[in-house]
XYZ file of C-alpha atoms in Angstrom:
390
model
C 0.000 0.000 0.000
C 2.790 2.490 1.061
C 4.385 1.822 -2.524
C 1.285 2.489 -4.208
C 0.839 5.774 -2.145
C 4.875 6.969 -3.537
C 3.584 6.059 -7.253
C 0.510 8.024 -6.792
C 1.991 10.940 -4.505
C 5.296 11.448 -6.958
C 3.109 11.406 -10.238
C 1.332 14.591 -8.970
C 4.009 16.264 -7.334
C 7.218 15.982 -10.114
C 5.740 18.191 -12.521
C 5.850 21.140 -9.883
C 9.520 20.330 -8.365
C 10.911 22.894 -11.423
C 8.120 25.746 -10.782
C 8.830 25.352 -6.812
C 12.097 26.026 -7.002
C 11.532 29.209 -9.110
C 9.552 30.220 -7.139
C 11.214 29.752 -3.909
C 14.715 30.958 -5.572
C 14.754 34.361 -3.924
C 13.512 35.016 -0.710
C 12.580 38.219 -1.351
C 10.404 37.091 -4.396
C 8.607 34.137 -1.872
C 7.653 36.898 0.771
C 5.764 39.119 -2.340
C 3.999 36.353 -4.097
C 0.567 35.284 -3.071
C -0.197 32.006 -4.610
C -3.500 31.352 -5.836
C -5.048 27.998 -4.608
C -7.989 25.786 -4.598
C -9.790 24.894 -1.623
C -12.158 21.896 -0.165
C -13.842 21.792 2.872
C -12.997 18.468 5.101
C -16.336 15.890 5.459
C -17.078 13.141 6.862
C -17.826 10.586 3.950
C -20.491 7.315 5.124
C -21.269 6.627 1.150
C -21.722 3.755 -0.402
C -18.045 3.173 -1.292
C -17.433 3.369 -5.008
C -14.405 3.342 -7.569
C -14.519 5.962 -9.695
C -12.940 5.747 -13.380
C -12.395 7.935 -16.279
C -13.311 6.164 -19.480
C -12.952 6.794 -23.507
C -16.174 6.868 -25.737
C -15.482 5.073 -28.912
C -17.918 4.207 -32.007
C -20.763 1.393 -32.020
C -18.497 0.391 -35.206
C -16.098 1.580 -37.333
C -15.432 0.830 -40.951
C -12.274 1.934 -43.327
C -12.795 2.176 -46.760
C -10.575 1.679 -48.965
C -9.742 1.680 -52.758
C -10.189 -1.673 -54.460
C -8.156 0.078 -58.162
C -5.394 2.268 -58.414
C -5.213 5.313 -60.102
C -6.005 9.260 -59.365
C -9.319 10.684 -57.572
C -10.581 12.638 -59.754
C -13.452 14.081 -57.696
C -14.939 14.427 -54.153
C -18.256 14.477 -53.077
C -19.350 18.486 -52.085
C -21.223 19.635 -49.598
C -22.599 22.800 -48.582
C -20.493 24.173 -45.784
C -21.553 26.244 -42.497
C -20.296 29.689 -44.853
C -22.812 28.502 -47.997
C -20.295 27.407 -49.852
C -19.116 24.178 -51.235
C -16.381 22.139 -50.371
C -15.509 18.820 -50.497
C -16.825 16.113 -47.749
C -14.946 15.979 -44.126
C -14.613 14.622 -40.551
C -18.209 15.337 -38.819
C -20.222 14.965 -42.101
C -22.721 12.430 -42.199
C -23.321 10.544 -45.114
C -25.699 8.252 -46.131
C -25.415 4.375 -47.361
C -24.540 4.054 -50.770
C -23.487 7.955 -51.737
C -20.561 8.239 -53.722
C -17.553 10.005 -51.662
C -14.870 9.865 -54.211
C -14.151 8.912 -58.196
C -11.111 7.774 -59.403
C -10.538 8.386 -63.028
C -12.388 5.664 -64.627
C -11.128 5.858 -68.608
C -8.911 2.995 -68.220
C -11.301 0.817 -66.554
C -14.049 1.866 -69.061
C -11.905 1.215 -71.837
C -11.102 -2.194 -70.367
C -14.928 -2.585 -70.174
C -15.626 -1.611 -74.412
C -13.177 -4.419 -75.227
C -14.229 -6.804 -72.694
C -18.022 -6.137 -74.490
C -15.870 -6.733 -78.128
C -14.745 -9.395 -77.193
C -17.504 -11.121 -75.872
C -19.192 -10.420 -79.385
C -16.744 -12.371 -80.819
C -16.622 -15.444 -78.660
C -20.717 -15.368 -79.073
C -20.909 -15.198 -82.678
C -17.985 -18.309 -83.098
C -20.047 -19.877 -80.899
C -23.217 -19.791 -82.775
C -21.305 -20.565 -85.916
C -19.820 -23.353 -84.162
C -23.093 -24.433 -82.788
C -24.121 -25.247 -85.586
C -21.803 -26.450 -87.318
C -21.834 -28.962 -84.582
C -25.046 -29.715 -84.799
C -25.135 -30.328 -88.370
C -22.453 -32.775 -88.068
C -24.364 -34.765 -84.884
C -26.779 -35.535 -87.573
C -24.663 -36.517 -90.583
C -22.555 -38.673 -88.263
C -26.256 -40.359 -86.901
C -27.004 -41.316 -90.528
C -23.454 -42.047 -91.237
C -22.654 -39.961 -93.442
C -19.488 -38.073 -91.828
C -16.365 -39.724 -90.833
C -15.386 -39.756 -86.878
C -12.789 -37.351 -86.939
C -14.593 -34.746 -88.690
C -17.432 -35.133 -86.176
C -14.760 -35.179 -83.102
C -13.720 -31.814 -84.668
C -16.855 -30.233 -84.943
C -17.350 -31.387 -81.552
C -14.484 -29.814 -80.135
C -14.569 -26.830 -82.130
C -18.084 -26.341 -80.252
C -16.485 -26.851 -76.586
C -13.834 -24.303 -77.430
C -16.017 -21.689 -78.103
C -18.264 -22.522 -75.416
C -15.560 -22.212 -73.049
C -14.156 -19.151 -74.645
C -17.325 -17.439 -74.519
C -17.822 -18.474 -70.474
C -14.165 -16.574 -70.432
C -15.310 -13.758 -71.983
C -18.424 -13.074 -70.051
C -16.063 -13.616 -66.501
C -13.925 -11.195 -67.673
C -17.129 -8.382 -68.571
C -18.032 -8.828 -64.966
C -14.497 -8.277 -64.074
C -14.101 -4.908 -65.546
C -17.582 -3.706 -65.118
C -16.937 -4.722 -61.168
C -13.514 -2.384 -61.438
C -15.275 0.052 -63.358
C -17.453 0.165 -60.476
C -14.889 0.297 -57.388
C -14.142 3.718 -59.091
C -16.327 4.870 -57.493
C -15.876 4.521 -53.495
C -19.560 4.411 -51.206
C -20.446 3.836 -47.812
C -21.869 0.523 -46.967
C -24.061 1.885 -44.307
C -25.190 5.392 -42.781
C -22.526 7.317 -40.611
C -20.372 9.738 -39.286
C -16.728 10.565 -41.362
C -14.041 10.454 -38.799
C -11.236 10.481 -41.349
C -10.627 11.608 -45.132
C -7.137 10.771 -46.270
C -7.485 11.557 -49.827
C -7.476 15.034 -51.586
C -8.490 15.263 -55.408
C -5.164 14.458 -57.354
C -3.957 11.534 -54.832
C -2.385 8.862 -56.338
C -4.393 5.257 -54.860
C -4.031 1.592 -55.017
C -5.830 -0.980 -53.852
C -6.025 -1.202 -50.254
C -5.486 2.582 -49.707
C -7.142 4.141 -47.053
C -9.970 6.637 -48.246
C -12.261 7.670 -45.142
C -13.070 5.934 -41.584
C -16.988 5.841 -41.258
C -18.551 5.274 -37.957
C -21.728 4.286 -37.046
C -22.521 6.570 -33.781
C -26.367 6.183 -33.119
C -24.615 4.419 -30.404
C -21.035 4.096 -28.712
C -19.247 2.038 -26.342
C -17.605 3.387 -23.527
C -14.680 1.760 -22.597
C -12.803 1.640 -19.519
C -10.506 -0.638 -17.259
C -10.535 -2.485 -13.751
C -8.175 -4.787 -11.653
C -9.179 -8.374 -10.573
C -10.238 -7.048 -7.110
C -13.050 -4.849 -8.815
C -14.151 -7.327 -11.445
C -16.410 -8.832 -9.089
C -18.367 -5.778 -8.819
C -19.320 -5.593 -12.888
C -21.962 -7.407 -14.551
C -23.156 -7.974 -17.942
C -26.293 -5.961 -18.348
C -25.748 -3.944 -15.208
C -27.086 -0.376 -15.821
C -23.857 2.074 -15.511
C -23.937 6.307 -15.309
C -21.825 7.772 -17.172
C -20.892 11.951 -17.135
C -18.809 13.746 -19.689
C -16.645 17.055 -19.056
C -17.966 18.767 -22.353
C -21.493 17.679 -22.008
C -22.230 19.324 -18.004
C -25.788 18.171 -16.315
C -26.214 15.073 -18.349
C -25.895 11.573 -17.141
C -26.091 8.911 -19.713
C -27.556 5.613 -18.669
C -25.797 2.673 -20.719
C -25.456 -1.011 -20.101
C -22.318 -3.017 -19.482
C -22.201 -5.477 -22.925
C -18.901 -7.236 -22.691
C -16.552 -7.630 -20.477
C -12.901 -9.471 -21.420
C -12.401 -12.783 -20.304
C -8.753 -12.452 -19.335
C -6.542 -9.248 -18.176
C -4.319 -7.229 -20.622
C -0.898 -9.007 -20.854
C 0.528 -5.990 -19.901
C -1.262 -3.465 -17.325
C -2.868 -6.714 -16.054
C -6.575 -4.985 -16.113
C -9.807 -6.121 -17.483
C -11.745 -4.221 -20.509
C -15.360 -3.434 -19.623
C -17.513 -2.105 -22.176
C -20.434 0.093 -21.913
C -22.873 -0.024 -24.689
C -24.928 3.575 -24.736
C -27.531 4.744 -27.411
C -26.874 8.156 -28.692
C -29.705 9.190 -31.100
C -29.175 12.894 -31.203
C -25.300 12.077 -31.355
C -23.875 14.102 -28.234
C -21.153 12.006 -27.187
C -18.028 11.823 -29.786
C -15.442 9.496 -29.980
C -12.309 10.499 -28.304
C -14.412 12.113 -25.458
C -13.634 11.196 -21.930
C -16.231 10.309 -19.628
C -16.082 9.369 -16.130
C -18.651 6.604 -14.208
C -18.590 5.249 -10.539
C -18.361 1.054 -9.658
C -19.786 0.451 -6.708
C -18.449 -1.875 -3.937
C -20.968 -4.368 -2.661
C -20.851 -3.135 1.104
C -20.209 0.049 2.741
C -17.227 1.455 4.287
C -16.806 3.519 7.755
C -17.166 7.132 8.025
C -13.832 8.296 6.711
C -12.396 11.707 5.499
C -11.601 11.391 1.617
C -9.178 13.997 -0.157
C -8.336 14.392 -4.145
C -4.800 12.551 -4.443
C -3.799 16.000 -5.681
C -3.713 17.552 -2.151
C -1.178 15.387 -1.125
C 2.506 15.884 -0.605
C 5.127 14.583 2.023
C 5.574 15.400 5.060
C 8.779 17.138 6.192
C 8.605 15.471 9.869
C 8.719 11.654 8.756
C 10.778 10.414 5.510
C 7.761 7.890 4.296
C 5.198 10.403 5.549
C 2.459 12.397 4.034
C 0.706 15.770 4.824
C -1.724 18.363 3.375
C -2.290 22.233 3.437
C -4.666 23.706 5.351
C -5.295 27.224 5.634
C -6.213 29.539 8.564
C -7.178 33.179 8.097
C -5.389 35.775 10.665
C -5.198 39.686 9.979
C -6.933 39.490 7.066
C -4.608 37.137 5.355
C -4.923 33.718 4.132
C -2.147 31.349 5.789
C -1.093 28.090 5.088
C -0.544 25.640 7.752
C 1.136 22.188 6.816
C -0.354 19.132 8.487
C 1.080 15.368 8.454
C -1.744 12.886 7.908
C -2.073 8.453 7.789
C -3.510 7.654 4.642
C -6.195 4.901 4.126
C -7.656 3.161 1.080
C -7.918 4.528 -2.316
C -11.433 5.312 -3.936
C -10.635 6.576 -7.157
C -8.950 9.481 -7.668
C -9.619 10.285 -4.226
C -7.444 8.651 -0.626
C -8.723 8.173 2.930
C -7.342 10.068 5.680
C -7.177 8.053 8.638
C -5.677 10.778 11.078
C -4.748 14.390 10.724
C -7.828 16.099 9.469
C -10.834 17.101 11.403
C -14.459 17.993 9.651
C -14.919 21.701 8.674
C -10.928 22.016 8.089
C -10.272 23.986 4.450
C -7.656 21.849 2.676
C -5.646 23.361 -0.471
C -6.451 20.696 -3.560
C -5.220 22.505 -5.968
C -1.559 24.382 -5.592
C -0.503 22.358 -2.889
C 2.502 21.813 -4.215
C 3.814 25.467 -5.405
C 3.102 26.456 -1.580
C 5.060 26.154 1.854
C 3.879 26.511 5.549
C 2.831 30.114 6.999
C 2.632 31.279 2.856
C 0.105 33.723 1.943
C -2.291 32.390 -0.593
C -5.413 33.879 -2.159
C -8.175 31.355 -3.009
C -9.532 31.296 -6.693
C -12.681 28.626 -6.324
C -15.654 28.417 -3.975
C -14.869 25.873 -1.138
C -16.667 22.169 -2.529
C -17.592 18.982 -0.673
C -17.036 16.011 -2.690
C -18.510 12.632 -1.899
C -17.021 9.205 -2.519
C -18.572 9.158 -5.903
C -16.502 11.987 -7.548
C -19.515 13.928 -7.300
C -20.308 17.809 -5.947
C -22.597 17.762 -2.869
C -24.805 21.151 -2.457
């Protein structure tokens, strides 16, 4: 546990060590500067004890499409754009199953599809010739009146041309079907994530022309340890909040869950499957959502890890900043503290703290003890769950 706590602590407090010592490099310059902070007021927490993650919203599904010919795009599809004007099709426009997105010069694949057409002509009309030649010779060889191997001739000369118009006709399907890759379409209805192509770009088969995604519902993904997977269900009806989308909770349902941990971070994948008909969550947003434990904990006073930083009394100690208020002045006033469990991105304080104290959260690091500070956000109470109490 105490490692854990030196992983978690050092990750928040590193990228301040250069600013601190800036800051603290002339004494004269430390006594001037009031540091702007964040503040939360100290409560007594008696929740139902929950894990709270931050997770990624992907697509439902995701298609590339790609070129199936090679040559140059000669067009792509326009649009009207938010000025009135036209311009070609990009990331955020939706497009419908079957429109054509892009063109790739089709004259050599159209000229490929005249003489495949010739061709076939000509394999059809030695066939009928040799149709009936052949069957001209089935009945002079029945009333024996042609030799054998005039008859195996006429024979063959029929299977030939049979064959060769069977050839013929494969290869008309085969250029009309390249003639038609020339033109690339979505197989469904969605949302463009990605155009790599520009009119002029030089393709081959297999090249990459847009990623289409079908959003009318994502999947919010996110990760837990072995000791939490007991806590997840399939079908289990999850919240879910979003940063850029303030107010809303989207209710989803858990839909798969992997059946072994990643060979590396040693986690399980959990999926959340959430309809999004009036397509307000975007992939590459990140959401946040609480697991809760299956019993509940003892009062306890939770922090944000962020308020942490070590204690200058005891080498594998912690402590945290409050403040006190004297002349008029805002004052810093370093206390050590035993930290408890984790929940989230939130830690336990076991001893140290009492309710009502103002801690620093934010800035806690760029300040020392009996420093001036001026406070830039009301005082919040946080819950277990993440979550902003009134």
């Amino acid at each position: 546990m105490q490692s854990l706590f030196k992983i978690l602590i050092v990750s928040f407090i590193v990228p301040f060590i250069v600013p601190f010592f800036i800051i603290g490099s002339s004494g004269d310059d430390y006594k001037k500067t009031i540091t702007p902070v964040r503040l939360e007021e100290v409560r007594i927490q008696d929740e139902k004890a929950s894990l709270r993650y931050t997770a990624t919203v992907n697509p439902y599904s995701q298609v590339n499409l790609d070129f199936k010919v090679d040559g140059y795009v000669l067009e792509i599809l326009q649009v009207e754009g938010a000025d009135g004007r036209m311009r070609d099709i990009q990331e955020g426009d939706f497009v419908s199953k079957g429109l054509p997105l892009a063109l790739v010069d089709p004259t050599e694949y159209l000229a490929k599809v005249v003489e495949a057409k010739s061709r076939l002509s000509e394999a059809r009309a030695r066939l009928q010739n040799d149709t009936q030649d052949y069957k001209r010779a089935e009945v002079l060889y029945f009333q024996q009146s042609m030799i054998a191997p005039e008859y195996d001739q006429a024979v063959k000369n029929y299977k030939v041309s049979s064959a060769q118009v069977k050839a013929a006709e494969a290869n008309l399907i085969e250029a009309e079907q390249n003639l038609s890759y020339c033109t690339l379409t979505p197989p469904s209805n969605g949302v463009l994530l990605k155009r790599s192509i520009e009119v002029g770009t030089l393709v081959r088969p297999g090249s990459e022309g847009f990623v289409l995604a079908d959003l009318t519902a994502v999947k919010v993904l996110f990760s837990v340890p072995d000791t939490v997977l007991g806590d997840v269900s399939l079908g289990e009806e999850m919240e879910v909040t979003t940063e850029s989308i303030k107010d809303t909770i989207f209710l989803g349902r858990i839909t798969e869950i992997a059946p072994a941990a990643n060979t590396r971070t040693r986690v399980f994948n959990v999926e959340i499957t959430i309809q999004n008909p009036e397509n307000l969550l975007k992939p590459g947003m990140i959401a946040s959502l609480n697991v809760y434990k299956g019993d509940y904990v003892q009062p306890v006073f939770a922090v944000p890890i962020g308020s942490i930083v070590r204690s200058v009394n005891a080498q594998e100690g912690y402590a945290v900043f409050t403040i006190e208020e004297s002349d008029g002045k805002i004052m810093t006033q370093r206390k050590d503290v035993t930290l408890g469990n984790i929940y989230g991105n939130r830690i336990a304080v076991i001893e140290g703290l009492k309710e009502g104290e103002k801690i620093i959260t934010m800035g806690a690091q760029l300040v020392r003890n009996g420093q001036e500070v001026s406070v830039i956000q009301r005082i919040q109470n946080f819950n277990l769950y993440g979550g902003e109490n009134a």
